[in-house]
Amino acid sequence: MRVQRYDKALPLREPVLLPNGFLRADGYLTRTGIFVYRDSNGRTVRELRTPDEVMSRETVDSFALVPVTNDHPPELLTADNAKQYAVGAVSEQVQPDGDKLRASLMITDAKTIEAVQAGKVELSCGYTADVVAEAGTWNGQRYDARQTNIRGNHVAIVDVGRAGPECALRMDAADGAAQEITMDPVMMELGGAQYAVPADLAAEIAKMLEAKGLSPTMDAGKAAPAASADLEAAKADNAALRAKLDGLTSAAAAKAMREKLILEIREDMAVSDLAKRLDCAVSESDTTAQKRRKIIAKLDAAIKLDGRSDAECSGLLEGLLHARGEQAAAAARSGAVKTDASADDDSDPAAAARAKMIARYDGKEV
């Protein structure tokens, strides 16, 4: 299962302010070890990051030149949104240093530099990883799962980070006390839409999707620190997030959310199957609405879809499919298979019905 993770923070030490106003300093980006995550039911899962995974060339290279952000953005960074969130960048040279990855960072945003100088001095990396459900022990400690294929996405300047104070910007290699991280809700992405769901529901939906050959993206939500001293602060941090679940703690609301998700997933599967039957090229990353529009264009390229709502497109597609069915039935009754040209003949009842349907959606009188 592919997930998104945010590491715990590591503090800055003696960053250097350059003559041009930029700020440069060294920092530990992440480390090896066992990290504790908490799901929405309060259940904890201990995930192992082995030295082989963290120090692999692919992982190390993935953190080179990634953007630096002021706090974690609400989404993974891409070429489309990096300009909105980036306040600097990690250097090209990322190197293993003991059980951590070390690199220089350049911060170029004035407000972020002011925040650093005011004491906002910890780092927290955002990354994706595959999580393998595999229990065992490592250095005498128990773990429930193992992270693989770790890939860096960004490094955030935060007030309190998630990999321990040792992973902070600094001018030396001094260690600090590491803290493990916890995560609470899970985000599931399907067809461009995201859903906040309990971990057990996400696993059930993911299993159903994988059985259909699809690959949903899982995104771990905000976490609470594992340390008992931080428990109250963790509850406060999670309060706003839990409020957004709109009553998922009740059985009735949870059932409603489950049914809504299943209906949306079934709808997307049905549209995808239709596209396949019609030999219409769609992408797994397309939303259900985008797939519908491509199918409509495949069935009738003359129909203009600009400005039409998703509901209108859904109705258009139903009308086109209905007309197509009537056309096929009429051809079967007459014992002849019409060509594309004859199918558009105004003398054909199905074609006439189709034309009226399109006219109604265009606001024309029929």
Short mmCIF file of C-alpha atoms in Angstrom, two decimals:
data_model
loop_
_atom_site.label_atom_id
_atom_site.label_comp_id
_atom_site.label_asym_id
_atom_site.label_seq_id
_atom_site.Cartn_x
_atom_site.Cartn_y
_atom_site.Cartn_z
CA MET A 1 0.00 0.00 0.00
CA ARG A 2 1.43 3.37 -1.06
CA VAL A 3 1.22 5.99 1.70
CA GLN A 4 2.27 9.55 2.39
CA ARG A 5 4.28 10.18 5.55
CA TYR A 6 5.56 13.22 7.43
CA ASP A 7 8.71 12.76 9.46
CA LYS A 8 9.21 14.26 12.88
CA ALA A 9 11.16 17.47 13.27
CA LEU A 10 14.83 18.17 13.91
CA PRO A 11 15.96 21.70 15.17
CA LEU A 12 18.09 24.32 13.35
CA ARG A 13 21.42 25.38 14.80
CA GLU A 14 23.35 28.48 13.85
CA PRO A 15 22.10 28.95 10.30
CA VAL A 16 24.14 31.39 8.23
CA LEU A 17 22.53 34.54 6.82
CA LEU A 18 24.17 35.34 3.48
CA PRO A 19 24.87 38.86 2.13
CA ASN A 20 21.95 38.54 -0.30
CA GLY A 21 19.58 37.86 2.59
CA PHE A 22 19.18 34.14 1.93
CA LEU A 23 19.65 31.68 4.80
CA ARG A 24 21.81 28.57 4.50
CA ALA A 25 22.36 25.77 6.99
CA ASP A 26 22.94 22.05 7.31
CA GLY A 27 20.19 19.74 8.42
CA TYR A 28 19.28 16.13 9.02
CA LEU A 29 16.39 15.25 6.73
CA THR A 30 15.33 11.87 8.11
CA ARG A 31 16.64 8.80 9.90
CA THR A 32 16.35 5.05 10.25
CA GLY A 33 14.41 3.38 13.04
CA ILE A 34 10.96 2.31 14.13
CA PHE A 35 8.24 4.95 13.86
CA VAL A 36 4.88 4.69 15.62
CA TYR A 37 1.69 5.67 13.78
CA ARG A 38 -1.82 5.87 15.21
CA ASP A 39 -4.95 5.25 13.17
CA SER A 40 -8.37 6.84 13.75
CA ASN A 41 -9.38 4.03 16.12
CA GLY A 42 -6.48 4.77 18.46
CA ARG A 43 -4.62 1.65 17.34
CA THR A 44 -0.86 2.09 17.00
CA VAL A 45 1.26 0.56 14.24
CA ARG A 46 5.05 0.44 14.47
CA GLU A 47 6.70 0.85 11.06
CA LEU A 48 10.34 0.03 10.45
CA ARG A 49 12.64 2.02 8.20
CA THR A 50 15.79 -0.05 7.74
CA PRO A 51 19.22 1.43 6.95
CA ASP A 52 19.13 -0.42 3.61
CA GLU A 53 15.97 1.48 2.63
CA VAL A 54 16.88 4.91 4.02
CA MET A 55 20.46 4.80 2.74
CA SER A 56 19.65 3.29 -0.66
CA ARG A 57 20.82 5.33 -3.63
CA GLU A 58 17.22 5.75 -4.82
CA THR A 59 16.04 7.14 -1.47
CA VAL A 60 19.06 9.42 -1.03
CA ASP A 61 18.77 10.79 -4.57
CA SER A 62 15.03 11.38 -4.15
CA PHE A 63 15.67 14.02 -1.46
CA ALA A 64 18.21 15.94 -3.55
CA LEU A 65 16.93 19.36 -4.70
CA VAL A 66 13.41 18.82 -3.28
CA PRO A 67 11.60 22.05 -2.32
CA VAL A 68 11.73 23.46 1.21
CA THR A 69 8.33 24.63 2.52
CA ASN A 70 7.12 26.72 5.46
CA ASP A 71 5.06 24.04 7.28
CA HIS A 72 3.73 21.04 5.39
CA PRO A 73 1.53 21.90 2.40
CA PRO A 74 -1.92 20.29 2.25
CA GLU A 75 -0.87 18.21 -0.76
CA LEU A 76 2.18 16.57 -2.27
CA LEU A 77 4.30 18.99 -4.26
CA THR A 78 4.25 18.77 -8.06
CA ALA A 79 5.34 20.99 -10.93
CA ASP A 80 1.84 22.48 -10.86
CA ASN A 81 1.89 23.67 -7.24
CA ALA A 82 5.56 23.91 -6.18
CA LYS A 83 5.70 27.65 -6.88
CA GLN A 84 2.84 28.18 -4.43
CA TYR A 85 4.55 26.45 -1.50
CA ALA A 86 8.33 26.42 -2.04
CA VAL A 87 10.45 28.79 0.09
CA GLY A 88 13.81 27.28 -0.81
CA ALA A 89 15.43 23.99 -1.74
CA VAL A 90 17.59 21.16 -0.47
CA SER A 91 21.08 20.98 -1.94
CA GLU A 92 22.03 18.44 -4.57
CA GLN A 93 24.39 16.70 -2.14
CA VAL A 94 22.42 14.48 0.26
CA GLN A 95 24.63 12.15 2.26
CA PRO A 96 24.21 9.38 4.85
CA ASP A 97 25.52 10.44 8.27
CA GLY A 98 25.24 7.66 10.82
CA ASP A 99 21.57 6.67 10.94
CA LYS A 100 20.39 9.89 9.25
CA LEU A 101 20.45 11.68 5.91
CA ARG A 102 22.23 15.05 5.99
CA ALA A 103 22.11 17.94 3.51
CA SER A 104 22.46 21.69 3.20
CA LEU A 105 19.33 23.80 2.73
CA MET A 106 18.90 27.22 1.19
CA ILE A 107 15.91 29.29 2.34
CA THR A 108 15.08 32.20 0.06
CA ASP A 109 11.72 33.45 1.38
CA ALA A 110 11.91 36.50 3.67
CA LYS A 111 8.96 35.54 5.89
CA THR A 112 10.30 32.02 6.41
CA ILE A 113 13.75 33.41 7.24
CA GLU A 114 12.14 35.71 9.82
CA ALA A 115 10.27 32.73 11.30
CA VAL A 116 13.52 30.74 11.55
CA GLN A 117 15.25 33.65 13.28
CA ALA A 118 12.28 33.85 15.68
CA GLY A 119 12.73 30.21 16.68
CA LYS A 120 10.94 28.09 14.07
CA VAL A 121 13.92 25.81 13.65
CA GLU A 122 12.87 22.20 13.09
CA LEU A 123 12.73 20.12 9.92
CA SER A 124 10.09 17.61 8.91
CA CYS A 125 10.33 15.76 5.61
CA GLY A 126 7.31 14.81 3.54
CA TYR A 127 7.66 11.61 1.54
CA THR A 128 5.84 8.62 0.13
CA ALA A 129 6.54 4.96 0.82
CA ASP A 130 5.15 1.50 0.32
CA VAL A 131 4.16 -0.19 3.59
CA VAL A 132 4.55 -3.96 3.78
CA ALA A 133 2.54 -5.71 6.52
CA GLU A 134 5.39 -7.73 7.95
CA ALA A 135 5.93 -8.11 11.71
CA GLY A 136 9.29 -8.76 13.33
CA THR A 137 11.99 -7.35 15.60
CA TRP A 138 14.81 -4.92 14.82
CA ASN A 139 17.57 -4.07 17.31
CA GLY A 140 15.48 -5.73 19.99
CA GLN A 141 12.37 -3.67 19.20
CA ARG A 142 9.10 -4.99 17.82
CA TYR A 143 7.60 -3.65 14.59
CA ASP A 144 4.35 -4.38 12.73
CA ALA A 145 5.16 -3.24 9.20
CA ARG A 146 8.09 -2.19 7.04
CA GLN A 147 8.49 0.86 4.79
CA THR A 148 10.02 0.38 1.33
CA ASN A 149 10.54 2.53 -1.77
CA ILE A 150 10.87 5.72 0.29
CA ARG A 151 10.80 8.77 -1.98
CA GLY A 152 11.30 12.35 -0.82
CA ASN A 153 8.79 15.03 -1.83
CA HIS A 154 9.64 18.10 0.25
CA VAL A 155 11.24 19.24 3.51
CA ALA A 156 9.19 21.52 5.78
CA ILE A 157 10.34 24.12 8.31
CA VAL A 158 8.05 23.51 11.30
CA ASP A 159 7.59 24.56 14.91
CA VAL A 160 7.62 20.94 16.08
CA GLY A 161 8.86 18.28 13.70
CA ARG A 162 8.35 14.54 13.43
CA ALA A 163 11.74 12.83 13.29
CA GLY A 164 13.14 14.15 16.55
CA PRO A 165 15.15 17.29 17.40
CA GLU A 166 18.25 15.66 15.92
CA CYS A 167 16.90 16.27 12.42
CA ALA A 168 17.16 20.03 12.60
CA LEU A 169 19.07 22.57 10.62
CA ARG A 170 22.48 22.99 12.20
CA MET A 171 26.06 23.85 11.48
CA ASP A 172 27.45 20.73 13.18
CA ALA A 173 26.59 17.06 13.48
CA ALA A 174 25.55 16.99 17.14
CA ASP A 175 22.77 14.56 17.97
CA GLY A 176 19.61 15.20 19.92
CA ALA A 177 16.87 13.01 21.35
CA ALA A 178 14.82 11.43 18.58
CA GLN A 179 11.05 11.13 18.82
CA GLU A 180 8.86 8.73 16.93
CA ILE A 181 5.78 9.91 15.08
CA THR A 182 2.12 9.02 15.13
CA MET A 183 -0.46 9.36 12.42
CA ASP A 184 -4.22 9.49 12.83
CA PRO A 185 -6.68 9.41 9.90
CA VAL A 186 -5.99 8.01 6.45
CA MET A 187 -6.68 9.83 3.17
CA MET A 188 -7.71 7.74 0.17
CA GLU A 189 -7.43 9.17 -3.34
CA LEU A 190 -9.38 7.73 -6.26
CA GLY A 191 -9.87 9.33 -9.64
CA GLY A 192 -8.56 12.68 -8.46
CA ALA A 193 -10.89 12.89 -5.43
CA GLN A 194 -9.74 12.49 -1.81
CA TYR A 195 -11.66 10.97 1.10
CA ALA A 196 -10.84 11.03 4.83
CA VAL A 197 -11.73 7.60 6.19
CA PRO A 198 -10.92 5.42 9.20
CA ALA A 199 -8.01 3.07 8.63
CA ASP A 200 -10.18 -0.06 8.73
CA LEU A 201 -12.57 1.35 6.13
CA ALA A 202 -9.68 2.45 3.91
CA ALA A 203 -8.23 -1.05 3.99
CA GLU A 204 -11.58 -2.56 3.00
CA ILE A 205 -12.10 -0.17 0.09
CA ALA A 206 -8.49 -0.55 -1.05
CA LYS A 207 -8.89 -4.33 -1.10
CA MET A 208 -12.01 -4.06 -3.24
CA LEU A 209 -10.27 -1.69 -5.67
CA GLU A 210 -7.17 -3.85 -5.94
CA ALA A 211 -9.40 -6.81 -6.80
CA LYS A 212 -10.58 -4.75 -9.80
CA GLY A 213 -7.00 -4.04 -10.84
CA LEU A 214 -7.00 -0.44 -9.57
CA SER A 215 -4.43 1.19 -7.28
CA PRO A 216 -5.84 3.75 -4.83
CA THR A 217 -3.39 6.17 -3.22
CA MET A 218 -3.29 6.15 0.57
CA ASP A 219 -2.26 9.24 2.50
CA ALA A 220 -1.67 9.07 6.24
CA GLY A 221 -3.25 11.97 8.08
CA LYS A 222 -2.03 14.17 10.90
CA ALA A 223 -0.44 12.32 13.77
CA ALA A 224 -0.17 12.61 17.53
CA PRO A 225 3.26 12.17 19.18
CA ALA A 226 3.78 8.80 20.81
CA ALA A 227 5.31 10.27 23.97
CA SER A 228 2.79 10.26 26.84
CA ALA A 229 3.82 13.79 27.88
CA ASP A 230 2.50 15.06 24.55
CA LEU A 231 -0.82 13.22 24.71
CA GLU A 232 -2.97 16.22 25.62
CA ALA A 233 -1.33 18.37 22.94
CA ALA A 234 -1.90 15.57 20.45
CA LYS A 235 -5.60 15.46 21.31
CA ALA A 236 -5.90 19.19 20.77
CA ASP A 237 -4.07 18.99 17.44
CA ASN A 238 -6.41 16.25 16.25
CA ALA A 239 -9.64 17.91 17.43
CA ALA A 240 -10.12 20.02 14.30
CA LEU A 241 -9.30 17.08 12.07
CA ARG A 242 -11.75 14.80 13.84
CA ALA A 243 -14.47 17.47 13.60
CA LYS A 244 -14.18 17.32 9.82
CA LEU A 245 -15.15 13.65 9.85
CA ASP A 246 -18.78 14.84 10.36
CA GLY A 247 -19.94 12.25 12.81
CA LEU A 248 -17.99 9.26 11.55
CA THR A 249 -17.68 8.20 15.20
CA SER A 250 -21.34 7.20 15.15
CA ALA A 251 -22.34 3.94 13.53
CA ALA A 252 -24.99 5.59 11.36
CA ALA A 253 -22.62 8.21 9.96
CA ALA A 254 -19.91 5.65 9.36
CA LYS A 255 -22.39 3.48 7.44
CA ALA A 256 -23.48 6.47 5.34
CA MET A 257 -19.88 7.33 4.48
CA ARG A 258 -19.17 3.71 3.60
CA GLU A 259 -22.17 3.54 1.27
CA LYS A 260 -21.27 6.88 -0.35
CA LEU A 261 -17.71 5.75 -1.04
CA ILE A 262 -18.83 2.42 -2.44
CA LEU A 263 -21.38 4.10 -4.74
CA GLU A 264 -18.78 6.54 -6.05
CA ILE A 265 -16.28 3.75 -6.61
CA ARG A 266 -18.86 1.60 -8.40
CA GLU A 267 -19.83 4.57 -10.56
CA ASP A 268 -16.20 5.13 -11.54
CA MET A 269 -15.75 1.44 -12.32
CA ALA A 270 -18.90 1.43 -14.48
CA VAL A 271 -17.73 4.45 -16.47
CA SER A 272 -14.26 2.90 -16.86
CA ASP A 273 -15.80 -0.36 -18.11
CA LEU A 274 -17.95 1.61 -20.58
CA ALA A 275 -14.88 3.41 -21.89
CA LYS A 276 -13.15 0.08 -22.38
CA ARG A 277 -16.12 -1.38 -24.28
CA LEU A 278 -16.23 1.67 -26.54
CA ASP A 279 -12.46 1.60 -27.06
CA CYS A 280 -12.23 5.09 -25.57
CA ALA A 281 -8.80 5.98 -24.18
CA VAL A 282 -9.01 7.10 -20.54
CA SER A 283 -6.40 7.24 -17.80
CA GLU A 284 -6.61 5.77 -14.31
CA SER A 285 -5.79 9.26 -13.03
CA ASP A 286 -8.85 10.74 -14.79
CA THR A 287 -11.79 11.62 -12.60
CA THR A 288 -15.14 9.99 -13.30
CA ALA A 289 -16.35 13.27 -14.83
CA GLN A 290 -13.31 13.48 -17.11
CA LYS A 291 -13.89 9.93 -18.31
CA ARG A 292 -17.52 10.76 -19.14
CA ARG A 293 -16.46 13.75 -21.21
CA LYS A 294 -13.98 11.64 -23.17
CA ILE A 295 -16.66 9.02 -23.86
CA ILE A 296 -19.11 11.70 -25.07
CA ALA A 297 -16.43 13.07 -27.40
CA LYS A 298 -15.83 9.55 -28.67
CA LEU A 299 -19.52 9.00 -29.38
CA ASP A 300 -20.11 12.40 -30.97
CA ALA A 301 -17.21 14.80 -31.48
CA ALA A 302 -19.63 17.51 -32.62
CA ILE A 303 -21.08 17.97 -29.14
CA LYS A 304 -19.60 21.00 -27.38
CA LEU A 305 -18.87 20.31 -23.71
CA ASP A 306 -17.33 23.64 -22.70
CA GLY A 307 -19.30 25.20 -19.88
CA ARG A 308 -21.41 22.14 -19.24
CA SER A 309 -21.69 20.89 -15.66
CA ASP A 310 -20.88 17.33 -14.66
CA ALA A 311 -24.60 16.68 -14.18
CA GLU A 312 -25.33 17.86 -17.72
CA CYS A 313 -22.57 15.65 -19.11
CA SER A 314 -23.96 12.70 -17.19
CA GLY A 315 -27.39 13.31 -18.71
CA LEU A 316 -25.89 13.77 -22.17
CA LEU A 317 -24.07 10.46 -21.93
CA GLU A 318 -27.22 8.66 -20.81
CA GLY A 319 -29.11 10.16 -23.74
CA LEU A 320 -26.41 9.18 -26.22
CA LEU A 321 -26.32 5.63 -24.90
CA HIS A 322 -30.12 5.42 -25.01
CA ALA A 323 -30.17 6.66 -28.61
CA ARG A 324 -27.39 4.25 -29.47
CA GLY A 325 -29.43 1.39 -27.99
CA GLU A 326 -32.56 2.39 -29.91
CA GLN A 327 -30.49 2.64 -33.07
CA ALA A 328 -29.15 -0.86 -32.59
CA ALA A 329 -32.64 -2.20 -31.86
CA ALA A 330 -34.07 -0.54 -34.98
CA ALA A 331 -31.27 -1.97 -37.08
CA ALA A 332 -31.91 -5.42 -35.65
CA ARG A 333 -35.62 -5.18 -36.41
CA SER A 334 -34.97 -4.13 -39.99
CA GLY A 335 -32.34 -6.81 -40.37
CA ALA A 336 -29.74 -4.30 -41.52
CA VAL A 337 -26.71 -2.79 -39.84
CA LYS A 338 -26.58 0.94 -40.46
CA THR A 339 -23.39 2.74 -41.33
CA ASP A 340 -22.27 5.81 -39.36
CA ALA A 341 -23.67 8.05 -42.12
CA SER A 342 -27.09 6.42 -42.12
CA ALA A 343 -27.14 6.43 -38.34
CA ASP A 344 -27.19 10.21 -38.41
CA ASP A 345 -29.99 10.32 -40.97
CA ASP A 346 -32.83 12.51 -39.69
CA SER A 347 -35.29 9.91 -40.99
CA ASP A 348 -34.13 7.44 -38.36
CA PRO A 349 -36.28 7.71 -35.18
CA ALA A 350 -33.34 7.03 -32.87
CA ALA A 351 -31.23 9.68 -34.57
CA ALA A 352 -34.09 12.14 -34.32
CA ALA A 353 -34.50 11.40 -30.62
CA ARG A 354 -30.78 11.88 -30.12
CA ALA A 355 -30.87 15.23 -31.93
CA LYS A 356 -33.77 16.40 -29.76
CA MET A 357 -31.93 15.35 -26.61
CA ILE A 358 -28.84 17.35 -27.58
CA ALA A 359 -30.98 20.35 -28.50
CA ARG A 360 -32.66 20.28 -25.09
CA TYR A 361 -29.27 20.36 -23.35
CA ASP A 362 -28.29 23.27 -25.59
CA GLY A 363 -31.40 25.17 -24.49
CA LYS A 364 -32.98 25.07 -27.93
CA GLU A 365 -36.64 24.61 -28.61
CA VAL A 366 -37.60 21.19 -30.00
#
